[in-house]
Coordinates of C-alpha atoms in Angstrom, one line a residue:
Chain A
M1 CA -0.1 -0.2 0.3
L2 CA 1.4 3.1 -1.1
E3 CA 0.8 7.0 0.0
P4 CA 1.2 10.0 -1.7
I5 CA 2.7 12.6 0.1
I6 CA 2.1 16.2 -1.3
G7 CA 3.9 19.9 -0.5
L8 CA 2.9 23.0 -2.2
E9 CA 4.3 25.9 -3.5
V10 CA 2.5 29.2 -4.7
H11 CA 4.0 32.0 -6.2
A12 CA 2.2 35.1 -5.7
E13 CA 2.7 38.2 -7.7
L14 CA 2.1 41.6 -6.1
E15 CA -0.2 43.8 -7.0
T16 CA 2.1 46.9 -6.6
Q17 CA 2.4 50.1 -8.2
S18 CA 6.6 50.0 -8.7
K19 CA 8.5 46.1 -9.1
M20 CA 10.5 45.5 -5.7
F21 CA 13.6 46.1 -6.0
C22 CA 13.1 49.6 -8.0
A23 CA 10.4 52.0 -9.8
C24 CA 9.9 50.4 -13.1
P25 CA 5.9 50.3 -13.3
V26 CA 5.2 46.9 -12.2
V27 CA 2.8 46.0 -15.8
D28 CA 0.8 43.3 -17.0
T29 CA 3.6 41.5 -18.9
T30 CA 0.9 39.7 -21.1
Q31 CA -0.9 42.6 -22.4
A32 CA 2.3 45.9 -22.4
E33 CA 5.1 46.1 -25.2
P34 CA 8.2 43.7 -24.6
N35 CA 10.6 45.6 -22.5
T36 CA 9.0 49.0 -21.7
A37 CA 9.4 48.1 -18.0
V38 CA 12.6 48.1 -16.7
C39 CA 15.7 49.9 -15.8
P40 CA 19.4 48.9 -14.6
V41 CA 18.2 46.9 -11.5
C42 CA 16.3 44.8 -12.9
A43 CA 17.8 44.6 -16.2
G44 CA 21.3 43.6 -14.1
M45 CA 23.5 45.7 -15.3
P46 CA 26.7 46.7 -13.4
G47 CA 26.9 48.8 -10.6
A48 CA 23.3 48.9 -10.5
L49 CA 21.8 48.8 -6.5
P50 CA 19.1 47.3 -5.5
V51 CA 15.9 48.6 -2.1
V52 CA 13.0 47.5 -1.1
N53 CA 9.8 48.4 -2.3
R54 CA 8.2 48.9 0.9
R55 CA 4.5 48.3 0.2
A56 CA 5.5 45.1 -1.1
V57 CA 6.4 43.8 3.1
E58 CA 3.5 45.3 3.8
Y59 CA 2.0 42.4 1.4
G60 CA 4.1 39.6 1.9
L61 CA 2.8 40.9 6.0
R62 CA -0.7 40.8 5.0
V63 CA -0.8 37.1 3.8
A64 CA 1.7 35.4 6.4
L65 CA -0.4 36.5 9.3
A66 CA -3.6 36.2 7.7
L67 CA -1.3 32.6 7.4
G68 CA -1.5 32.9 10.9
C69 CA 2.2 33.0 10.8
E70 CA 5.4 33.8 13.0
I71 CA 7.3 37.0 11.8
N72 CA 10.4 37.1 11.2
L73 CA 11.3 40.2 12.4
A74 CA 14.9 40.7 10.8
S75 CA 14.2 38.7 7.7
I76 CA 17.5 38.3 5.6
F77 CA 17.8 38.4 1.1
A78 CA 19.9 36.8 0.0
R79 CA 21.0 35.9 -3.4
K80 CA 19.7 32.0 -5.0
N81 CA 22.4 32.0 -7.9
Y82 CA 21.5 29.8 -11.8
F83 CA 22.4 30.6 -15.0
Y84 CA 18.8 31.2 -17.1
P85 CA 18.5 33.4 -19.8
D86 CA 14.8 34.7 -17.4
L87 CA 17.4 36.0 -15.1
P88 CA 19.8 38.9 -15.3
K89 CA 21.8 39.0 -12.5
G90 CA 22.4 35.4 -12.9
Y91 CA 20.8 35.2 -9.6
Q92 CA 17.7 36.1 -7.5
I93 CA 17.2 38.1 -4.8
S94 CA 15.6 35.9 -2.9
Q95 CA 15.1 34.7 1.2
Y96 CA 16.8 31.3 2.6
E97 CA 17.7 30.6 5.7
Q98 CA 15.4 33.9 7.1
P99 CA 12.2 33.7 5.6
L100 CA 9.6 36.7 6.4
A101 CA 7.6 34.5 8.1
R102 CA 7.1 30.8 9.2
N103 CA 4.2 28.2 10.5
G104 CA 1.2 29.7 10.4
R105 CA -2.1 26.9 9.2
L106 CA -5.0 27.4 6.6
V107 CA -8.0 25.3 7.9
I108 CA -9.8 23.2 4.3
S109 CA -12.6 21.7 4.5
T110 CA -12.9 18.8 2.1
S111 CA -15.5 15.8 1.1
Q112 CA -13.3 13.5 4.3
G113 CA -14.0 17.0 7.0
E114 CA -11.6 19.6 7.6
R115 CA -8.0 19.6 7.7
V116 CA -5.1 21.7 9.2
I117 CA -2.3 22.5 6.4
R118 CA 0.6 24.2 8.7
I119 CA 2.2 26.6 6.0
R120 CA 6.2 26.6 6.3
L121 CA 7.2 29.7 5.4
V122 CA 6.3 33.0 3.8
H123 CA 9.0 34.6 1.8
L124 CA 9.5 37.5 -0.3
E125 CA 11.4 36.9 -3.4
E126 CA 11.1 38.8 -7.2
D127 CA 9.8 37.3 -10.0
T128 CA 11.9 36.8 -13.8
G129 CA 11.3 37.9 -17.1
K130 CA 9.5 35.8 -19.5
L131 CA 11.1 33.8 -22.3
T132 CA 9.2 32.8 -25.7
H133 CA 10.6 30.1 -27.5
V134 CA 10.5 30.8 -30.9
G135 CA 11.3 27.9 -34.0
Q136 CA 9.4 25.0 -35.2
A137 CA 11.0 25.7 -39.2
G138 CA 14.1 26.8 -39.1
P139 CA 16.5 27.6 -36.9
A140 CA 14.7 28.2 -33.0
Y141 CA 16.3 30.1 -30.9
T142 CA 14.7 32.2 -27.5
L143 CA 13.2 36.1 -27.0
V144 CA 13.9 37.7 -23.8
D145 CA 11.2 40.3 -22.2
L146 CA 12.2 41.2 -19.4
N147 CA 8.8 43.4 -18.4
R148 CA 8.0 41.1 -15.5
A149 CA 12.4 41.1 -13.9
G150 CA 11.7 42.3 -10.2
I151 CA 8.2 42.0 -9.9
P152 CA 7.8 41.4 -6.3
L153 CA 7.1 37.6 -5.8
L154 CA 5.4 36.4 -2.2
E155 CA 6.4 32.5 -2.0
I156 CA 4.1 30.4 0.3
V157 CA 5.4 26.9 1.2
T158 CA 3.3 24.0 2.8
E159 CA 4.8 21.5 5.3
P160 CA 3.9 18.0 2.9
D161 CA -0.1 17.8 4.7
F162 CA -1.9 16.7 1.1
R163 CA -2.7 13.0 0.6
T164 CA -5.3 13.9 -2.9
G165 CA -5.5 16.1 -5.3
E166 CA -8.6 17.7 -3.5
E167 CA -6.7 18.2 -1.2
V168 CA -4.3 20.4 -2.8
R169 CA -7.3 21.8 -5.0
G170 CA -9.0 23.2 -2.3
Y171 CA -6.2 24.6 -0.6
A172 CA -5.1 26.4 -3.7
Q173 CA -9.1 27.8 -4.1
S174 CA -8.6 28.9 -0.2
L175 CA -5.4 30.9 0.0
R176 CA -6.6 32.8 -3.3
S177 CA -9.6 33.2 -1.5
I178 CA -7.8 34.9 0.4
L179 CA -5.2 36.7 -1.3
R180 CA -7.9 37.8 -3.0
Y181 CA -10.1 39.4 -0.3
L182 CA -6.7 41.4 1.6
G183 CA -6.0 42.7 -2.3
V184 CA -2.2 41.3 -2.8
N185 CA -3.4 39.2 -5.5
S186 CA -5.7 39.3 -8.6
G187 CA -5.3 34.6 -8.1
D188 CA -5.5 34.8 -12.0
L189 CA -3.8 31.8 -12.5
Q190 CA -4.4 31.6 -16.4
K191 CA -1.8 35.3 -16.8
G192 CA 0.0 33.9 -14.7
V193 CA 0.0 35.7 -11.8
L194 CA -0.9 33.1 -8.9
R195 CA 1.2 29.8 -10.4
I196 CA 0.3 27.1 -7.6
E197 CA 3.2 23.9 -8.1
P198 CA 2.6 20.5 -5.8
N199 CA 5.3 18.3 -5.5
V200 CA 4.4 14.8 -5.0
S201 CA 5.8 11.7 -3.6
L202 CA 4.6 8.4 -2.0
R203 CA 6.6 6.0 0.3
P204 CA 5.0 3.1 1.6
A205 CA 2.1 3.4 3.7
G206 CA 3.8 3.7 7.7
Q207 CA 7.8 4.3 6.9
T208 CA 8.2 7.5 8.1
A209 CA 11.5 8.4 5.5
L210 CA 9.8 10.8 1.9
G211 CA 10.5 8.9 -0.7
V212 CA 12.1 10.6 -4.7
K213 CA 9.9 14.2 -4.6
V214 CA 8.4 15.2 -8.5
E215 CA 7.5 18.8 -9.2
I216 CA 4.5 19.7 -11.6
K217 CA 4.5 23.5 -13.3
N218 CA 2.9 24.4 -16.2
L219 CA -1.3 24.1 -13.3
N220 CA -3.0 26.6 -15.2
S221 CA -6.3 25.8 -13.6
F222 CA -7.6 24.4 -10.6
R223 CA -9.0 21.4 -12.5
A224 CA -5.2 20.8 -14.2
L225 CA -4.1 21.0 -10.3
E226 CA -6.7 18.1 -9.2
R227 CA -6.1 16.0 -11.9
G228 CA -2.1 16.5 -12.3
V229 CA -1.4 15.5 -9.3
A230 CA -4.3 12.6 -9.4
Y231 CA -1.9 12.1 -12.6
E232 CA 1.5 11.8 -10.9
I233 CA -0.6 10.1 -9.1
Q234 CA -0.8 7.0 -10.6
R235 CA 1.9 7.5 -12.3
Q236 CA 4.9 6.9 -9.6
S237 CA 2.3 4.4 -7.9
D238 CA 2.7 2.2 -11.5
L239 CA 6.7 2.8 -11.5
L240 CA 7.0 1.7 -8.3
Q241 CA 4.9 -1.6 -8.2
R242 CA 7.1 -2.2 -11.0
G243 CA 9.8 -2.1 -9.9
E244 CA 10.8 0.9 -10.8
R245 CA 12.9 4.5 -9.8
V246 CA 11.0 7.8 -9.9
R247 CA 12.9 10.1 -10.6
Q248 CA 13.2 13.6 -8.9
E249 CA 12.4 15.9 -11.5
T250 CA 9.7 18.8 -12.6
V251 CA 7.7 17.9 -14.9
G252 CA 5.0 20.5 -16.9
W253 CA 0.9 19.8 -16.8
D254 CA -0.3 18.3 -20.5
E255 CA -3.7 19.8 -20.7
A256 CA -4.4 18.8 -24.0
R257 CA -3.0 15.5 -23.1
E258 CA -3.9 15.7 -19.6
V259 CA -0.5 13.9 -19.1
T260 CA 3.0 14.8 -17.6
F261 CA 6.2 15.6 -19.1
T262 CA 9.6 15.7 -18.0
Q263 CA 10.7 19.8 -18.3
R264 CA 14.4 19.1 -16.0
V265 CA 16.0 17.7 -14.0
K266 CA 16.8 20.4 -11.6
E267 CA 20.4 21.3 -10.0
G268 CA 20.2 20.4 -6.0
D269 CA 19.7 23.2 -4.0
E270 CA 23.0 23.4 -2.2
D271 CA 23.7 24.0 -6.6
Y272 CA 22.4 27.5 -5.7
H273 CA 24.8 28.7 -3.5
Y274 CA 23.2 31.0 -2.3
F275 CA 24.5 33.6 0.6
P276 CA 23.1 36.7 1.8
D277 CA 23.0 39.6 -0.2
P278 CA 25.7 41.9 0.4
D279 CA 23.9 44.6 -1.1
L280 CA 20.9 44.3 1.2
P281 CA 20.8 45.0 4.2
P282 CA 18.8 42.5 6.3
L283 CA 15.3 43.6 6.6
V284 CA 13.7 44.5 9.8
I285 CA 10.3 45.2 10.9
E286 CA 8.9 46.9 13.6
A287 CA 7.0 45.3 15.7
A288 CA 4.1 48.3 16.0
W289 CA 4.1 48.4 12.4
A290 CA 2.8 44.9 11.7
E291 CA 0.2 45.0 14.7
E292 CA -0.8 47.9 12.9
I293 CA -1.3 45.3 9.7
R294 CA -2.6 42.6 11.7
A295 CA -5.5 45.1 12.7
A296 CA -6.2 45.9 9.7
L297 CA -7.6 42.6 8.3
P298 CA -10.4 41.8 6.9
E299 CA -12.3 39.4 8.0
L300 CA -10.8 36.8 6.4
P301 CA -14.2 34.5 4.7
A302 CA -13.6 31.6 6.3
A303 CA -14.3 34.5 9.6
K304 CA -17.0 35.0 7.6
S305 CA -18.8 32.2 6.2
L306 CA -18.8 31.3 9.2
R307 CA -20.9 33.7 10.5
F308 CA -22.4 34.5 7.3
R309 CA -24.1 30.6 8.4
E310 CA -25.2 31.8 12.3
Q311 CA -26.7 34.8 11.5
Y312 CA -28.3 34.4 8.5
G313 CA -28.9 30.6 9.2
L314 CA -27.0 29.7 5.8
N315 CA -25.8 26.0 5.1
D316 CA -22.1 25.9 4.7
Y317 CA -22.6 25.6 0.3
D318 CA -24.0 28.8 0.6
A319 CA -21.9 30.2 3.4
G320 CA -19.4 29.0 0.9
L321 CA -20.1 30.7 -2.0
L322 CA -21.2 34.0 -0.7
T323 CA -18.6 34.2 0.8
A324 CA -15.6 33.0 -1.7
E325 CA -15.5 36.5 -2.9
R326 CA -15.2 39.3 -1.1
E327 CA -17.4 41.7 -2.9
V328 CA -20.5 38.9 -3.7
A329 CA -20.1 38.2 0.7
D330 CA -20.9 42.8 1.0
Y331 CA -23.3 42.4 -2.2
F332 CA -25.1 39.6 -0.7
E333 CA -25.4 41.7 3.0
Q334 CA -26.2 44.7 1.1
A335 CA -29.5 42.9 0.1
V336 CA -30.5 41.6 2.7
A337 CA -29.9 45.2 4.3
A338 CA -31.9 46.1 2.9
A339 CA -34.5 43.7 2.3
P340 CA -35.8 43.5 5.7
E341 CA -39.0 41.5 4.5
A342 CA -37.2 38.4 2.9
A343 CA -35.8 35.3 4.0
P344 CA -31.5 35.9 3.9
K345 CA -32.2 32.0 2.3
M346 CA -34.6 33.5 -0.3
V347 CA -31.7 36.7 -1.1
A348 CA -28.8 34.5 -0.9
N349 CA -30.4 31.8 -3.7
W350 CA -31.6 34.9 -6.6
I351 CA -27.9 35.9 -6.1
T352 CA -26.2 31.7 -6.4
G353 CA -29.0 31.0 -8.6
E354 CA -30.2 34.0 -10.7
L355 CA -27.6 36.4 -10.5
F356 CA -25.3 34.4 -11.2
G357 CA -26.4 32.3 -14.4
L358 CA -26.3 36.1 -15.9
L359 CA -23.5 36.7 -15.3
N360 CA -22.5 33.5 -16.7
Q361 CA -23.8 34.2 -19.3
A362 CA -23.0 37.9 -20.0
G363 CA -18.9 36.6 -19.2
T364 CA -18.9 39.6 -16.5
S365 CA -18.2 40.5 -12.8
L366 CA -20.2 41.6 -10.3
R367 CA -18.7 44.8 -10.3
E368 CA -19.7 45.6 -13.4
C369 CA -23.3 44.4 -12.7
R370 CA -26.2 46.4 -13.5
V371 CA -28.3 45.4 -10.9
P372 CA -27.2 46.9 -8.0
P373 CA -27.7 44.9 -4.6
S374 CA -30.8 47.6 -3.5
A375 CA -32.6 46.8 -6.2
L376 CA -31.9 43.1 -6.1
A377 CA -33.4 43.4 -2.7
S378 CA -36.6 45.4 -4.3
L379 CA -37.1 42.1 -6.6
V380 CA -36.9 40.3 -3.8
G381 CA -39.2 42.1 -2.4
L382 CA -41.7 41.7 -4.7
V383 CA -41.7 38.9 -4.8
S384 CA -41.6 37.2 -1.1
R385 CA -44.0 39.9 -0.7
G386 CA -46.2 37.6 -3.7
E387 CA -46.7 40.9 -6.1
I388 CA -45.8 38.7 -8.7
N389 CA -44.3 35.2 -8.6
Q390 CA -41.0 33.5 -9.5
N391 CA -41.5 33.2 -13.3
S392 CA -42.9 36.5 -14.1
A393 CA -39.7 38.0 -11.0
K394 CA -37.0 35.6 -12.9
S395 CA -37.7 37.5 -16.2
V396 CA -37.6 41.0 -14.7
L397 CA -34.2 40.0 -13.3
G398 CA -33.0 39.5 -16.5
E399 CA -34.3 42.4 -18.1
M400 CA -32.4 45.0 -14.9
F401 CA -29.2 43.0 -16.0
T402 CA -29.8 44.6 -19.4
T403 CA -31.2 47.4 -19.9
G404 CA -30.4 49.0 -15.5
Q405 CA -34.2 49.8 -14.9
S406 CA -36.0 49.4 -11.5
A407 CA -37.7 45.9 -10.4
E408 CA -40.4 48.5 -9.6
S409 CA -40.8 50.4 -13.3
I410 CA -40.5 47.2 -15.4
V411 CA -43.2 45.8 -13.2
A412 CA -45.3 48.0 -14.0
S413 CA -44.3 49.2 -17.7
R414 CA -45.4 44.7 -18.4
G415 CA -47.8 44.5 -16.3
L416 CA -46.2 42.0 -14.1
R417 CA -48.4 42.3 -11.1
Q418 CA -49.8 39.3 -9.4
V419 CA -52.8 39.7 -8.5
S420 CA -53.3 38.5 -4.7
D421 CA -57.0 39.8 -4.4
T422 CA -58.7 37.1 -3.2
A423 CA -62.3 37.9 -4.4
A424 CA -61.2 38.8 -7.1
I425 CA -59.4 35.3 -6.9
A426 CA -62.2 33.5 -6.4
A427 CA -64.4 35.1 -8.5
L428 CA -61.8 33.2 -11.6
V429 CA -62.6 29.8 -9.9
Q430 CA -65.7 29.8 -9.3
K431 CA -65.8 31.5 -13.6
A432 CA -64.1 28.2 -14.9
L433 CA -65.7 25.4 -12.5
A434 CA -68.8 27.0 -14.8
E435 CA -68.0 27.6 -17.9
N436 CA -66.3 23.7 -17.5
P437 CA -69.2 21.5 -15.8
A438 CA -67.8 18.0 -17.2
Q439 CA -64.3 18.6 -16.3
V440 CA -65.4 19.2 -12.8
A441 CA -67.5 15.9 -13.2
A442 CA -64.4 14.0 -14.0
Y443 CA -63.1 15.6 -11.1
F444 CA -66.2 14.5 -8.9
G445 CA -65.4 10.7 -10.8
G446 CA -62.1 10.2 -9.5
K447 CA -60.0 12.4 -11.7
E448 CA -58.0 14.5 -9.5
A449 CA -55.5 15.5 -11.6
V450 CA -57.9 17.4 -13.8
A451 CA -57.8 20.0 -10.1
Q452 CA -54.3 20.9 -12.3
W453 CA -56.3 21.3 -15.8
L454 CA -58.4 24.2 -13.3
F455 CA -55.6 25.1 -12.4
G456 CA -54.2 26.3 -15.9
Q457 CA -58.0 27.8 -17.0
V458 CA -58.1 30.0 -13.6
M459 CA -54.2 31.3 -14.8
R460 CA -54.7 31.6 -18.1
A461 CA -57.5 33.8 -17.4
A462 CA -55.9 35.7 -15.1
K463 CA -52.7 35.9 -18.0
G464 CA -50.4 34.6 -15.5
Q465 CA -51.1 37.3 -13.3
A466 CA -52.6 35.3 -10.0
N467 CA -50.5 34.6 -7.4
P468 CA -51.0 29.8 -8.1
Q469 CA -51.1 29.4 -4.6
V470 CA -53.8 31.5 -3.8
V471 CA -55.8 30.0 -6.9
R472 CA -54.5 26.8 -5.5
A473 CA -56.2 27.3 -2.5
E474 CA -59.2 28.6 -3.8
L475 CA -59.8 26.0 -6.5
T476 CA -59.8 23.8 -3.3
R477 CA -61.9 25.7 -0.9
Q478 CA -64.4 25.7 -4.4
L479 CA -64.1 22.1 -4.9
A480 CA -64.6 20.7 -2.1
E481 CA -67.8 23.3 -1.0
R482 CA -69.3 21.9 -4.4
K483 CA -68.8 18.1 -3.1
D484 CA -70.3 19.3 0.6
Chain B
M1 CA 41.9 23.3 0.9
S2 CA 42.1 22.8 -2.7
L3 CA 39.9 22.0 -5.1
T4 CA 39.4 18.7 -7.1
L5 CA 39.0 18.6 -11.0
S6 CA 35.8 17.6 -11.0
Q7 CA 34.0 19.6 -8.6
V8 CA 35.6 22.8 -10.8
E9 CA 34.5 21.8 -13.8
H10 CA 31.0 20.8 -11.6
I11 CA 31.2 25.0 -11.5
A12 CA 31.9 25.0 -14.6
H13 CA 28.8 23.5 -15.6
L14 CA 26.8 25.4 -13.0
A15 CA 28.3 28.7 -14.4
R16 CA 27.5 27.7 -18.6
L17 CA 31.0 28.1 -19.4
A18 CA 32.4 25.8 -21.5
L19 CA 36.1 24.8 -20.1
T20 CA 39.2 23.5 -21.8
E21 CA 41.3 20.5 -20.3
D22 CA 44.0 23.7 -19.3
E23 CA 41.3 26.6 -18.4
T24 CA 40.0 24.1 -16.1
Q25 CA 43.4 23.3 -15.1
Q26 CA 44.8 26.8 -14.4
Y27 CA 41.4 27.7 -12.4
C28 CA 41.5 25.2 -10.1
A29 CA 44.7 26.5 -8.8
Q30 CA 43.0 30.0 -9.1
L31 CA 39.4 28.7 -7.4
S32 CA 42.5 26.6 -5.1
A33 CA 44.1 29.9 -4.1
I34 CA 41.8 32.2 -3.1
L35 CA 39.9 29.1 -0.8
E36 CA 43.3 29.0 0.8
H37 CA 43.4 32.7 1.3
F38 CA 40.1 31.8 3.9
T39 CA 41.1 29.0 5.6
R40 CA 43.6 32.4 6.8
L41 CA 40.2 34.4 7.9
Q42 CA 38.0 31.8 9.1
A43 CA 41.7 31.9 11.4
V44 CA 41.0 34.9 13.8
D45 CA 39.0 34.3 16.2
T46 CA 35.4 36.2 16.1
S47 CA 33.8 34.4 18.5
S48 CA 33.1 37.3 20.7
L49 CA 30.7 38.7 18.0
P50 CA 27.2 38.1 17.0
P51 CA 26.9 36.8 13.1
A52 CA 25.5 39.7 10.4
A53 CA 24.6 38.9 7.4
S54 CA 25.4 42.0 6.1
G55 CA 28.0 44.7 6.0
S56 CA 25.4 47.8 6.7
P57 CA 24.0 47.9 9.5
A58 CA 20.3 46.4 9.5
G59 CA 17.4 48.1 10.0
S60 CA 14.6 49.5 7.9
N61 CA 15.2 51.4 4.7
L62 CA 12.2 51.1 3.1
R63 CA 11.0 52.6 -0.5
S64 CA 7.3 54.5 -1.3
D65 CA 5.8 52.6 -3.4
E66 CA 5.5 54.8 -6.1
P67 CA 6.9 54.2 -10.2
R68 CA 9.0 55.6 -11.9
P69 CA 8.7 54.8 -15.8
G70 CA 12.6 52.6 -16.4
L71 CA 14.8 53.0 -19.6
E72 CA 13.9 54.3 -23.0
R73 CA 13.7 51.0 -25.3
D74 CA 15.6 52.1 -27.6
I75 CA 18.5 52.4 -24.7
L76 CA 17.9 49.3 -22.3
L77 CA 18.5 46.9 -26.2
R78 CA 21.0 48.8 -27.5
T79 CA 23.1 47.2 -24.9
A80 CA 21.8 43.7 -26.7
P81 CA 24.1 42.0 -29.1
D82 CA 21.5 40.8 -31.1
V83 CA 18.5 41.6 -30.7
V84 CA 14.6 40.7 -32.0
H85 CA 10.9 42.2 -32.4
D86 CA 12.5 44.4 -29.1
Q87 CA 13.3 41.1 -27.0
F88 CA 16.8 39.5 -27.0
R89 CA 17.6 37.1 -28.4
V90 CA 19.3 34.3 -26.9
P91 CA 20.0 29.9 -28.2
P92 CA 17.3 28.3 -27.7
V93 CA 16.7 26.8 -24.3
L94 CA 14.2 24.2 -24.3
E95 CA 13.1 23.1 -20.9
E96 CA 9.8 24.8 -20.7
Q97 CA 7.3 24.9 -24.1

């Protein structure tokens, strides 16, 4: 019986205005013209000296504190030496023996219940340049764009606490959500501003020594992450069961074929010849500054989800959906506050069902949505007071979404206000029963399904605007009366 | 303290340098001499000093996050031996796809 042991390294670019060690602007490196945000420092020119970006340190501290880490009040920048064209200085400024923070934790929920994932360290470093490989036809070469070189990068490393791809995915999604709540990273895996790299090894169950580990790169979605890990577990398990060995290497995930392939056989840690960067003094964090940052942390997704369950009586699933994104959670709370007579669960359903559906269809986000929380609240109010029925409300929301008009004005202009007036509905029912004696007789003859047909007749006569609950109750009452 | 030839070959490989046999011999001697100098420094008694990672005093000498334009691209690229499509062109590296 083999047991998979999985650890995770996450690299998150920090959304600062300028780079980690120089004032070059941080640009969208998938969009910007190449080599337009580069200076002597990030181009690695001799004599250029790095100076640390205060905001990058602050963002790193936010993340470290949100993950419950111990802050290292004097951390040290080190040079990680290796030669590769995306690294103009011949070394990456990183942290090694003394990282920014250590010993945090993140609790994730999985289908097997809650799991605690220990965070080994959080440290600051700089991103590398971007390489483009050319040469399907003709002589091959590589192009180097240094816009990305020097963008602040936060590395978050876990202990090897995962056993399945599902756990890895759950952690990555929770972490992404936290980074977005903290306003330090957009969480865009496709653009590569958030990169998730699991390392996978297998060992016989019960053994404490770890097996040979393989690192997986190129995982550009959560689905790829889960599948890539599952694939690698299976591949290594097959190798070991055939009596073969696993090679220590970095593999890439081939999205189209859903397999991993060898990328490079990595240099060992000692080959990086880490040493403290003489250009940068130890990074001293004032305890008061760290405390200030801790005090200003927003309510994080897990705490918010717990509060939503307690305060609004939501179930785990709804609370999780509504709190994964801060803007959704804020939207929900504003809508609930604006619709005091509606049940919070009902507001939640309108957001996670209809509104999310419309956003998905239109491919836009809540931020750009033309239905503000107060407008959704008015619509839900109309439904909960029985003034319009569920089906009308769905179509009204569709119109609100495209035109930005209010629910009331759409309901008024389309004449959708439903009749809940019992006297008016009683008259409609009486008329339907009088006009259809044969069906009424069939109903009393035992064909109970005819009641549904009669219900349809009343609704048609009311042009769909009668409150269905009131119609059903009235129909039942009048049929019972006739029977007597 | 002297390095072996295979250690020098390994270091040359990490630095992506192709050395001839003569150069390997020459650097082996030179690098060994540098290491020799450090063994002399090791002899200094530093037991009364705290470990230091840097020659400059520790501090929070941080820069505010205000972007400034970098170099004009033409000036930047003028320093490169080979430029194509406004990027630096280098020999192919085949590790990533």
